[in-house]
């Protein structure tokens, strides 16, 4: 086994310690039990904790998310895994109309301490029904916390914090991240569910990204540094609430911003961030704000078309260069 | 067809840099339109066209430096083809009832003043640093002016133009002192009639409508010089040409250092209110670097005033090719003999520096006396 911990293992360890530390915690979802999870996050947990704590659910997202919400209201601490974000749409009613609203509608008498993990993003040739990004749709909804861990440390640490949170937390796990590794050892410390992070400091341009786009932004920044452009890379980490302060402060320093988002550009989370920059940092801008988003097509199956549709390092580099001389 | 040439914008300014075209070939222009911006040693100057027509060929590109007189562009002035030429106006014959007024032909839109393409951050910084936006060269996306460009302009402003202006002033003043045999006259004038009149005039007016004493001094000079035309005009190539019109140059100190003296045209014909308005406009434009070329070159006499700096008298060096400079010291209360008694009055010392090649002390004294008399009758200004 390689050194350190993978994103997948960090999540597994966080599940393990949550299951071991709190009898109210259980994991539920499609193939999370005997099969070990579609992305092998829960591999071994079924054997370790048994079928009551690691529960295979029937193929009904609305049903098992709803059951999770009911269990949470009944005093349990469920973690529900949804195989891909595309399928979460079947449970959108439960998430938006029930989980997000009950604290408000009951005047604080009920809370819904559920964690809903879902796999998001493209890049694995899984075609249009398994590859989309709807991060901004969830980030739109008051009553939800939405996080998109981009690092091994955040994956494990945010899950631990989310399990203890008294309100519904959506964790968006980009499929390209499961095998990324970090030289850390379990147990990972809990990580707050709010606050963006500056992953690389720089003074010429802010590249704002989250989830699976952060590593692309960092690679673009390295490449730009060789040409004398020092990019600051902001990892949003939490999509709701958004840490606008960190974004605006960064743009205040650099006067330029490129937002990277795997959503389609129209109505994307990037659109919200650009709007906030325009509203609150207009006079700091030295160039128009740019976005690198997914092309407005259902994600293609063909490898070359899929790659062409997605944000990548060279698109980020050229968007950044477009904000400078001769751009 | 007419030529649009690089104007001569003052003594000893040889290289003038064309920084911006405000028109393109095919644009309609009318006499008086500002169509180019030229950077002199002193400041950026807007250049007017003297012919109406259509811009033909642009012969000198923005960014080039050329000597005065160089043809910058051609203006097609063909009578019939010119879309901006006004149709000749025929006076209606006597007795004929005036024809119903026809709607005038739609005016040819002049060149729309081009907004400088500039980032919000750059615009904010430019305002903070007092950098004029006109004529800035942008290095950002699609030629936009960026913060870096403003910082560069601010840096250049600290060295270049100011050093350039010093050089220009040095050249012009050295030449003036070398070539012009100056003579100087000075008179202390009882200004109380003017200051009292001004006090009464301003009493019931809101601050923005009030006059300053400067407007009265300019008008008095402009009227007095009409009586002594040897002081109003230009000495060029060994000959003096008196000016029909009185364009009074006002020395304006610039914040970044240096001085320019843009003209108030036909100051003798202006009401005091009009003079006041133009004076305010002139000073603010001078400090923003938005003075037109003709305003810098066409003054026929110049006034300098250092009264607000506490000087009692100022003997200026004539600004060639003009032949006279009027200096005003500060207005102060002092003892004055009036009807055999010493009384406190508002006093000002007016001085005349004049070109002895053109006028003699006798004529200069006539001017001084006329000026003093004008200021005793402020209601007639």
XYZ file of C-alpha atoms in Angstrom:
708
model
C 0.000 0.000 0.000
C 1.254 3.435 -0.868
C 2.253 5.930 1.725
C -0.354 8.162 3.321
C -4.067 8.133 2.679
C -6.312 8.377 -0.352
C -9.450 10.519 -0.520
C -11.460 7.270 -0.570
C -9.625 5.929 2.484
C -9.994 9.191 4.339
C -13.765 8.996 3.831
C -13.772 5.340 4.870
C -11.825 6.117 8.042
C -14.189 8.971 8.871
C -17.154 6.608 8.411
C -15.450 4.005 10.545
C -14.783 6.317 13.447
C -18.272 7.835 13.238
C -19.859 4.373 13.232
C -17.619 3.237 16.071
C -18.026 6.374 18.126
C -21.765 6.953 17.939
C -24.405 4.194 17.935
C -26.903 6.550 16.252
C -24.773 6.718 13.102
C -25.562 4.416 10.175
C -24.717 4.399 6.472
C -27.372 3.736 3.842
C -27.379 3.723 0.052
C -27.173 1.681 -3.121
C -24.555 -1.059 -2.885
C -22.860 0.489 0.114
C -22.980 -2.772 2.058
C -22.046 -6.134 0.639
C -20.554 -4.605 -2.513
C -18.514 -2.040 -0.572
C -19.814 1.031 -2.388
C -19.724 1.918 -6.072
C -16.543 3.884 -5.484
C -15.418 1.465 -2.734
C -15.696 4.110 -0.037
C -17.425 1.754 2.402
C -15.405 -1.314 1.527
C -15.065 -3.511 4.640
C -17.509 -1.533 6.770
C -20.362 -3.994 6.126
C -18.245 -6.800 7.498
C -17.089 -4.693 10.418
C -20.380 -3.110 11.503
C -23.028 -5.486 10.107
C -26.138 -4.994 7.948
C -28.007 -2.802 10.431
C -25.325 -0.118 10.517
C -24.301 -0.364 6.860
C -27.544 -0.794 4.992
C -28.101 -1.616 1.353
C -31.107 0.315 0.131
C -33.561 -0.584 -2.627
C -33.259 1.327 -5.894
C -35.301 4.344 -4.878
C -33.432 7.527 -4.098
C -36.580 9.284 -2.974
C -37.372 6.367 -0.701
C -34.033 5.916 1.012
C -33.261 9.628 1.304
C -36.745 10.082 2.765
C -36.137 7.213 5.173
C -32.866 8.820 6.183
C -34.631 12.109 6.875
C -37.223 10.305 8.974
C -34.506 8.502 10.924
C -32.695 11.794 11.505
C -35.896 13.350 12.852
C -36.286 10.275 15.049
C -32.910 10.837 16.701
C -30.536 8.910 14.433
C -27.483 10.279 12.607
C -27.809 8.822 9.116
C -25.249 9.099 6.358
C -26.889 8.524 2.981
C -24.813 7.863 -0.121
C -26.207 8.647 -3.564
C -24.334 6.930 -6.383
C -24.177 9.963 -8.634
C -25.564 13.446 -8.433
C -27.746 12.705 -11.452
C -29.776 10.299 -9.324
C -30.118 12.809 -6.524
C -32.712 14.524 -8.681
C -35.104 11.694 -7.793
C -34.618 12.668 -4.153
C -34.698 16.416 -4.739
C -38.172 16.706 -3.254
C -36.989 15.059 -0.026
C -33.843 17.168 0.108
C -35.287 20.557 -0.840
C -38.867 20.322 0.402
C -38.285 18.297 3.541
C -34.727 18.196 4.844
C -34.002 21.848 4.119
C -37.286 23.202 5.437
C -38.252 21.340 8.598
C -36.247 23.338 11.107
C -37.760 26.495 9.703
C -41.326 25.141 9.364
C -41.414 23.596 12.819
C -40.195 26.755 14.456
C -37.020 24.964 15.509
C -38.806 21.981 17.094
C -37.367 19.536 14.570
C -33.975 19.369 13.010
C -32.748 16.984 10.339
C -29.203 15.906 11.173
C -28.626 13.945 7.973
C -25.493 13.754 5.852
C -26.095 13.120 2.161
C -22.976 12.242 0.213
C -23.087 12.196 -3.529
C -20.641 11.550 -6.314
C -20.403 14.314 -8.851
C -18.527 15.345 -11.955
C -17.422 13.938 -15.268
C -14.219 12.567 -16.738
C -14.740 8.822 -16.483
C -16.687 8.220 -19.695
C -19.873 7.485 -17.799
C -21.943 9.472 -20.291
C -24.641 12.055 -19.804
C -26.675 10.325 -17.094
C -23.790 9.767 -14.673
C -21.472 12.711 -15.224
C -23.205 15.946 -14.481
C -22.544 18.663 -11.938
C -25.431 20.287 -10.101
C -23.435 21.695 -7.192
C -24.956 25.130 -7.593
C -28.505 23.732 -7.487
C -27.951 22.526 -3.932
C -25.975 25.626 -2.994
C -29.063 27.611 -4.021
C -31.190 26.186 -1.208
C -31.353 27.833 2.229
C -31.469 25.248 4.984
C -28.753 23.091 3.469
C -25.055 23.126 4.092
C -23.170 22.162 0.935
C -19.487 21.262 0.949
C -17.207 20.099 -1.835
C -14.024 18.715 -0.293
C -11.129 18.913 -2.722
C -8.420 17.385 -0.549
C -7.918 14.177 1.411
C -7.861 16.135 4.660
C -11.123 17.922 3.884
C -12.847 14.721 2.730
C -12.273 12.955 6.033
C -12.429 16.006 8.285
C -15.605 17.443 6.760
C -17.471 14.133 6.981
C -16.648 13.907 10.688
C -17.927 17.439 11.287
C -20.985 16.860 9.088
C -22.072 13.832 11.103
C -22.112 15.972 14.225
C -23.922 18.885 12.538
C -27.552 19.264 13.652
C -28.746 20.174 10.144
C -28.664 18.557 6.716
C -25.257 18.577 5.062
C -24.693 17.736 1.396
C -21.189 16.474 0.621
C -20.262 16.584 -3.065
C -17.431 14.189 -3.863
C -15.911 14.600 -7.306
C -15.262 11.188 -8.838
C -11.774 12.159 -9.997
C -10.647 12.723 -6.415
C -11.121 9.259 -4.851
C -7.650 8.045 -5.722
C -5.778 11.249 -4.910
C -3.420 10.806 -1.971
C -1.966 12.857 0.842
C 0.799 12.078 3.308
C -1.449 11.995 6.332
C -2.443 9.257 8.724
C -5.822 8.616 10.348
C -7.544 9.763 12.396
C -7.943 13.027 10.482
C -8.967 16.010 12.592
C -12.461 17.430 12.036
C -12.630 20.306 9.546
C -15.156 23.161 9.765
C -17.905 23.183 7.142
C -17.379 26.864 6.357
C -14.578 28.924 4.954
C -12.616 28.906 1.708
C -8.881 28.216 1.629
C -6.061 29.880 -0.274
C -4.340 26.828 -1.767
C -1.616 28.835 -3.466
C -0.843 32.503 -2.877
C -0.225 34.816 -5.812
C -0.577 38.493 -6.598
C -1.612 38.710 -10.256
C -4.889 36.838 -10.606
C -7.310 34.873 -8.421
C -8.405 31.484 -9.741
C -11.490 30.448 -7.821
C -12.366 26.755 -7.944
C -13.874 23.980 -5.869
C -14.039 20.199 -5.757
C -12.562 18.481 -8.780
C -11.498 21.762 -10.374
C -9.056 22.775 -7.647
C -6.251 20.492 -8.829
C -6.713 21.780 -12.395
C -6.477 25.337 -11.085
C -3.288 24.498 -9.192
C -1.715 22.922 -12.266
C -2.687 25.967 -14.314
C -1.102 28.191 -11.661
C 2.178 26.249 -11.858
C 2.196 26.564 -15.604
C 1.391 30.291 -15.439
C 4.160 30.852 -12.887
C 6.687 29.792 -15.503
C 5.460 32.689 -17.613
C 5.654 35.159 -14.761
C 1.966 35.203 -13.806
C 1.496 34.419 -10.117
C -1.993 33.050 -9.670
C -3.688 32.767 -6.302
C -5.819 29.632 -6.113
C -8.893 29.764 -3.891
C -10.601 26.501 -2.956
C -14.162 27.417 -1.990
C -14.621 24.197 0.067
C -18.068 25.262 1.253
C -20.570 26.140 -1.461
C -23.250 27.111 1.042
C -22.523 29.250 2.896
C -20.107 30.770 0.400
C -17.043 32.389 1.902
C -17.382 35.561 -0.144
C -15.002 37.404 2.136
C -12.006 35.267 1.198
C -12.892 35.524 -2.499
C -13.340 39.287 -2.414
C -10.196 39.848 -0.402
C -8.228 37.813 -2.894
C -9.686 39.712 -5.838
C -8.911 42.916 -3.955
C -5.268 41.879 -3.915
C -5.022 40.615 -7.475
C -7.611 42.742 -9.332
C -8.334 39.830 -11.670
C -10.464 36.719 -11.314
C -11.106 33.510 -13.212
C -13.782 31.201 -11.829
C -13.526 27.506 -12.670
C -16.681 25.436 -12.351
C -17.639 22.075 -13.826
C -21.272 23.166 -14.057
C -22.590 24.457 -17.352
C -21.794 28.147 -17.556
C -25.394 29.385 -17.723
C -26.733 29.656 -14.186
C -23.645 28.007 -12.729
C -22.240 28.499 -9.254
C -19.526 30.447 -11.087
C -22.253 32.872 -12.184
C -23.065 33.590 -8.547
C -19.426 34.168 -7.681
C -18.910 36.481 -10.641
C -22.046 38.377 -9.638
C -20.728 38.860 -6.114
C -17.399 40.077 -7.454
C -19.193 42.514 -9.746
C -21.405 43.711 -6.905
C -18.762 44.070 -4.262
C -15.360 44.323 -5.918
C -16.173 46.235 -9.114
C -13.720 49.029 -8.462
C -10.946 46.568 -7.677
C -11.172 44.899 -11.086
C -8.428 45.508 -13.589
C -9.903 43.187 -16.202
C -13.254 41.534 -16.881
C -13.966 38.463 -14.778
C -13.630 35.210 -16.746
C -15.258 31.812 -16.298
C -14.093 28.391 -17.317
C -17.103 26.067 -17.205
C -18.395 22.977 -18.967
C -19.606 23.392 -22.533
C -23.378 23.558 -22.719
C -23.980 20.008 -23.876
C -25.021 16.832 -22.071
C -21.638 15.315 -21.139
C -20.607 13.228 -24.171
C -19.580 9.615 -23.878
C -16.811 9.716 -26.486
C -13.528 10.326 -24.710
C -12.297 13.169 -26.892
C -15.652 14.922 -26.808
C -15.972 14.514 -23.063
C -12.535 16.035 -22.550
C -13.350 18.847 -24.957
C -16.497 19.674 -22.990
C -14.836 19.935 -19.577
C -12.715 22.664 -18.000
C -9.046 21.730 -18.239
C -5.648 23.178 -17.425
C -5.064 24.720 -20.838
C -8.492 26.397 -20.842
C -7.762 27.898 -17.432
C -4.322 29.069 -18.567
C -5.713 30.756 -21.643
C -8.580 32.345 -19.705
C -6.020 33.820 -17.304
C -3.793 35.055 -20.102
C -6.811 36.696 -21.670
C -6.902 39.067 -18.698
C -3.406 40.326 -19.325
C -1.516 42.178 -22.003
C -2.577 41.386 -25.514
C -5.377 39.188 -24.213
C -9.509 69.747 -49.790
C -7.736 71.239 -46.796
C -4.763 70.209 -44.753
C -5.010 69.620 -41.032
C -1.604 70.524 -39.663
C 0.230 70.131 -36.406
C -0.223 73.560 -34.837
C 2.531 75.580 -33.270
C 1.716 75.416 -29.604
C 4.135 77.901 -28.181
C 7.630 79.134 -28.338
C 10.414 76.648 -28.731
C 8.213 73.616 -28.833
C 9.622 71.704 -31.702
C 8.633 68.122 -31.248
C 4.987 67.573 -30.657
C 3.618 64.141 -30.088
C 0.265 63.211 -31.590
C -1.253 61.045 -28.894
C -4.774 60.431 -30.123
C -7.033 60.751 -33.114
C -10.632 61.430 -32.191
C -11.776 60.897 -35.775
C -11.242 58.327 -38.493
C -11.241 58.691 -42.266
C -14.784 59.285 -43.454
C -15.923 61.061 -40.282
C -17.685 64.350 -40.769
C -16.068 67.254 -38.963
C -17.064 70.838 -38.425
C -14.880 73.828 -37.858
C -14.075 73.958 -34.162
C -14.424 70.222 -33.533
C -11.647 68.714 -31.478
C -10.243 65.991 -33.683
C -6.842 65.187 -32.205
C -4.898 65.331 -28.983
C -1.293 66.487 -28.953
C 1.116 66.146 -26.092
C 3.371 69.140 -25.744
C 6.157 69.603 -23.269
C 3.622 71.280 -21.071
C 0.449 69.259 -21.263
C -1.985 67.349 -23.425
C -3.776 69.730 -25.731
C -6.966 69.190 -27.726
C -6.575 70.317 -31.309
C -9.451 71.804 -33.269
C -10.006 71.563 -36.971
C -10.431 74.816 -38.894
C -12.287 73.416 -41.864
C -15.621 71.657 -42.133
C -15.806 68.550 -44.229
C -14.967 64.912 -44.111
C -11.735 63.445 -42.832
C -9.811 62.163 -45.835
C -6.515 60.535 -45.168
C -4.782 60.224 -41.817
C -1.123 60.943 -42.602
C 0.418 60.770 -39.143
C -0.490 57.961 -36.812
C -1.113 58.455 -33.102
C 2.100 57.947 -31.179
C 4.339 59.795 -33.641
C 6.216 63.004 -32.887
C 6.375 65.556 -35.668
C 7.351 69.226 -35.939
C 4.754 71.971 -36.004
C 3.363 72.536 -39.469
C 3.411 68.896 -40.491
C 0.255 67.860 -42.335
C -1.515 65.382 -40.057
C -4.564 64.645 -42.170
C -6.498 65.896 -45.133
C -10.014 67.255 -44.861
C -12.284 66.928 -47.906
C -14.095 70.232 -48.069
C -15.856 69.840 -51.433
C -18.837 72.201 -51.224
C -21.402 69.861 -52.680
C -20.114 66.607 -51.351
C -19.622 67.790 -47.829
C -22.459 66.448 -45.730
C -21.764 68.878 -42.943
C -21.588 72.090 -44.980
C -24.548 74.271 -44.084
C -26.726 75.338 -46.972
C -26.317 79.056 -47.707
C -28.865 81.042 -45.776
C -30.853 83.453 -47.904
C -32.265 86.483 -46.220
C -35.967 86.774 -46.919
C -36.738 89.653 -49.245
C -38.222 92.718 -47.575
C -41.987 92.539 -47.300
C -42.037 88.857 -47.972
C -43.599 86.998 -45.136
C -41.133 84.639 -43.647
C -41.525 81.141 -44.963
C -42.628 78.597 -42.416
C -39.615 77.429 -40.595
C -38.456 74.199 -42.059
C -37.000 71.611 -39.819
C -33.266 71.994 -40.228
C -31.525 69.066 -41.820
C -30.613 66.537 -39.170
C -27.296 67.622 -37.789
C -24.430 65.401 -38.736
C -23.391 63.911 -35.451
C -19.948 65.056 -34.473
C -17.420 62.482 -33.429
C -18.803 60.931 -30.271
C -16.285 61.569 -27.529
C -14.654 58.201 -27.087
C -14.732 56.844 -23.563
C -11.308 55.636 -22.628
C -11.359 51.853 -22.382
C -10.205 51.411 -18.839
C -10.634 48.901 -16.049
C -12.661 50.012 -13.021
C -9.591 49.605 -10.824
C -7.523 51.744 -13.191
C -10.202 54.417 -13.338
C -10.394 54.528 -9.559
C -6.621 54.746 -9.232
C -6.407 57.444 -11.911
C -8.883 59.562 -9.955
C -7.003 59.021 -6.719
C -3.723 60.044 -8.327
C -5.199 62.835 -10.435
C -4.118 61.272 -13.718
C -6.116 62.480 -16.731
C -7.697 59.593 -18.621
C -7.407 61.145 -22.059
C -4.516 59.967 -24.133
C -3.554 57.050 -21.893
C -2.265 54.032 -23.770
C -3.736 50.769 -22.508
C -1.779 47.550 -22.246
C -4.572 45.325 -20.927
C -7.034 43.044 -22.673
C -8.139 44.625 -25.972
C -6.132 47.740 -25.253
C -7.793 48.541 -21.929
C -5.936 50.844 -19.578
C -4.952 48.912 -16.448
C -3.710 49.844 -12.993
C -0.194 49.225 -14.220
C -0.645 51.789 -16.985
C -1.860 54.355 -14.454
C 1.081 53.687 -12.172
C 3.405 54.063 -15.162
C 1.690 57.317 -16.143
C 2.001 58.574 -12.565
C 5.680 57.669 -12.550
C 6.232 59.341 -15.924
C 4.302 62.346 -14.611
C 6.765 62.690 -11.783
C 9.682 62.893 -14.173
C 8.846 63.375 -17.835
C 6.220 66.038 -18.430
C 7.289 68.108 -15.479
C 10.889 68.090 -16.570
C 9.571 68.805 -20.063
C 7.534 71.711 -18.812
C 10.513 73.155 -16.941
C 12.485 72.889 -20.142
C 9.772 74.613 -22.141
C 9.391 77.421 -19.625
C 13.143 77.776 -19.478
C 13.440 78.070 -23.256
C 10.580 80.536 -23.664
C 11.553 82.746 -20.748
C 15.251 82.793 -21.654
C 14.361 83.863 -25.151
C 11.972 86.499 -23.843
C 14.518 87.917 -21.446
C 17.238 87.833 -24.103
C 15.283 89.341 -26.970
C 12.611 91.539 -25.457
C 13.728 94.877 -24.019
C 11.319 94.987 -21.114
C 10.309 98.127 -19.324
C 8.323 98.074 -16.121
C 5.737 100.391 -14.629
C 3.937 99.970 -11.385
C 0.946 101.772 -9.880
C -0.870 101.296 -6.645
C -4.602 101.565 -7.206
C -7.413 102.297 -4.768
C -9.536 99.218 -5.215
C -12.177 100.112 -2.614
C -14.813 101.201 -5.152
C -14.493 97.783 -6.780
C -14.400 95.766 -3.563
C -17.386 97.647 -2.137
C -19.367 97.220 -5.323
C -18.475 93.543 -5.315
C -19.582 93.138 -1.709
C -22.964 94.668 -2.485
C -23.293 92.672 -5.693
C -22.578 89.372 -3.964
C -24.588 90.057 -0.831
C -27.828 88.463 -1.967
C -26.372 85.845 -4.296
C -25.724 82.191 -3.539
C -22.000 81.313 -3.453
C -22.048 79.727 -6.923
C -23.332 82.957 -8.493
C -20.913 85.298 -6.737
C -18.173 87.150 -8.560
C -14.560 87.230 -7.532
C -12.417 90.324 -7.819
C -10.368 88.502 -10.474
C -13.225 88.840 -12.961
C -13.249 92.630 -12.465
C -9.471 92.846 -12.879
C -9.571 90.839 -16.135
C -12.387 92.966 -17.535
C -10.640 96.179 -16.536
C -7.400 95.064 -18.202
C -9.256 93.969 -21.339
C -11.063 97.303 -21.584
C -7.949 99.381 -20.797
C -5.840 97.629 -23.399
C -8.356 98.619 -26.060
C -7.191 102.202 -25.473
C -3.538 101.197 -25.848
C -3.430 98.698 -28.707
C 0.401 98.667 -28.678
C 0.146 96.331 -25.709
C -2.284 93.884 -27.317
C -0.937 91.666 -30.061
C 2.058 89.698 -31.248
C 5.616 90.534 -32.261
C 6.601 88.064 -34.952
C 9.543 88.168 -37.341
C 10.557 91.692 -36.470
C 7.109 93.207 -36.811
C 4.315 93.942 -34.398
C 0.787 93.033 -35.320
C -1.832 94.494 -33.076
C -4.716 92.156 -32.337
C -8.253 93.197 -33.221
C -9.603 91.063 -30.443
C -8.581 90.942 -26.816
C -7.759 87.433 -25.695
C -6.521 87.579 -22.119
C -4.164 84.811 -21.087
C -4.393 83.851 -17.426
C -1.301 82.383 -15.823
C -2.427 79.243 -13.990
C -0.037 77.431 -11.671
C -0.323 73.670 -12.060
C -0.372 71.390 -9.039
C 2.391 69.220 -10.403
C 4.515 72.318 -10.918
C 4.938 74.685 -13.818
C 2.567 77.240 -15.259
C 0.452 77.675 -18.366
C -1.477 80.712 -19.562
C -4.600 79.728 -21.500
C -6.625 82.544 -23.039
C -10.091 83.827 -22.299
C -11.239 84.861 -25.766
C -12.762 88.307 -26.302
C -12.522 89.112 -22.615
C -13.444 92.741 -23.326
C -16.811 91.627 -24.732
C -17.731 89.339 -21.840
C -20.030 90.242 -18.993
C -18.547 89.792 -15.560
C -20.725 86.716 -15.024
C -19.486 85.215 -18.266
C -15.885 85.990 -17.329
C -16.361 84.386 -13.946
C -17.805 81.243 -15.514
C -15.015 80.988 -18.057
C -12.350 81.675 -15.485
C -13.543 78.811 -13.280
C -13.827 76.508 -16.278
C -10.386 77.503 -17.523
C -8.631 76.946 -14.232
C -10.193 73.540 -13.674
C -9.485 72.433 -17.235
C -5.913 73.695 -17.036
C -5.345 71.632 -13.924
C -6.919 68.570 -15.552
C -4.765 69.027 -18.633
C -7.747 69.677 -20.920
C -6.773 72.947 -22.546
C -7.341 73.439 -26.251
C -4.436 74.313 -28.505
C -5.946 77.603 -29.615
C -6.336 78.636 -26.000
C -2.619 78.231 -25.463
C -1.491 80.011 -28.603
C -3.987 82.802 -29.139
C -3.652 85.009 -26.056
C -2.903 88.600 -27.035
C -1.891 89.736 -23.549
C -1.318 87.896 -20.279
C -2.233 88.546 -16.670
C -0.382 87.013 -13.769
C -1.500 87.350 -10.200
C 0.440 86.258 -7.166
C -1.648 88.204 -4.708
C -3.052 85.124 -3.050
C 0.536 84.128 -2.283
C 1.058 87.334 -0.343
C 3.178 89.254 -2.864
C 2.638 92.993 -3.145
C 3.999 93.313 -6.648
C 4.895 91.040 -9.516
C 6.978 92.014 -12.534
C 6.445 89.299 -15.083
C 8.502 88.255 -18.055
C 6.535 88.697 -21.245
C 5.246 85.506 -22.820
C 6.415 85.756 -26.455
C 5.214 86.528 -29.035
C 2.997 88.752 -26.855
C 4.243 92.192 -25.953
C 2.854 92.851 -22.504
C 2.275 91.159 -19.191
C 0.115 92.618 -16.429
C 0.888 91.625 -12.857
C -1.371 92.004 -9.850
C -0.091 91.799 -6.298
C -2.227 91.035 -3.297
C -5.153 93.171 -2.276
C -4.382 94.693 1.085
C -5.711 97.384 3.338
C -3.409 100.370 3.553
C -3.305 104.111 4.260
C -4.583 106.217 1.387
C -5.024 109.947 1.164
C -8.569 110.805 0.172
C -9.811 114.397 0.254
C -6.870 115.442 2.420
C -7.351 112.751 5.023
C -5.497 109.486 5.533
C -8.033 106.657 5.381
C -7.747 102.884 5.200
C -8.578 101.628 1.718
C -8.280 98.363 -0.223
C -5.158 98.709 -2.361
C -3.647 96.697 -5.167
C -0.412 97.231 -7.047
C -0.711 96.663 -10.770
C 2.465 96.355 -12.764
C 3.083 96.387 -16.468
C 5.931 94.585 -18.195
C 5.959 95.803 -21.780
C 8.043 95.344 -24.924
C 9.987 98.534 -25.652
C 10.319 97.550 -29.308
C 6.603 98.127 -29.631
C 5.582 100.677 -27.029
C 7.155 103.379 -24.903
C 6.728 104.196 -21.244
C 4.388 107.036 -22.091
C 1.881 104.637 -23.662
C 2.391 102.175 -20.867
C 1.553 104.862 -18.334
C -1.607 105.607 -20.290
C -2.606 101.990 -19.886
C -1.883 102.081 -16.153
C -3.991 105.202 -15.691
C -6.858 103.769 -17.733
C -6.774 100.553 -15.743
C -6.922 102.504 -12.466
C -9.821 104.551 -13.782
C -11.767 101.480 -14.869
C -11.446 100.018 -11.421
C -12.964 103.192 -9.922
C -16.126 102.551 -11.935
C -16.877 98.901 -11.378
C -20.505 99.320 -12.399
C -19.299 100.067 -15.933
C -17.221 96.901 -16.240
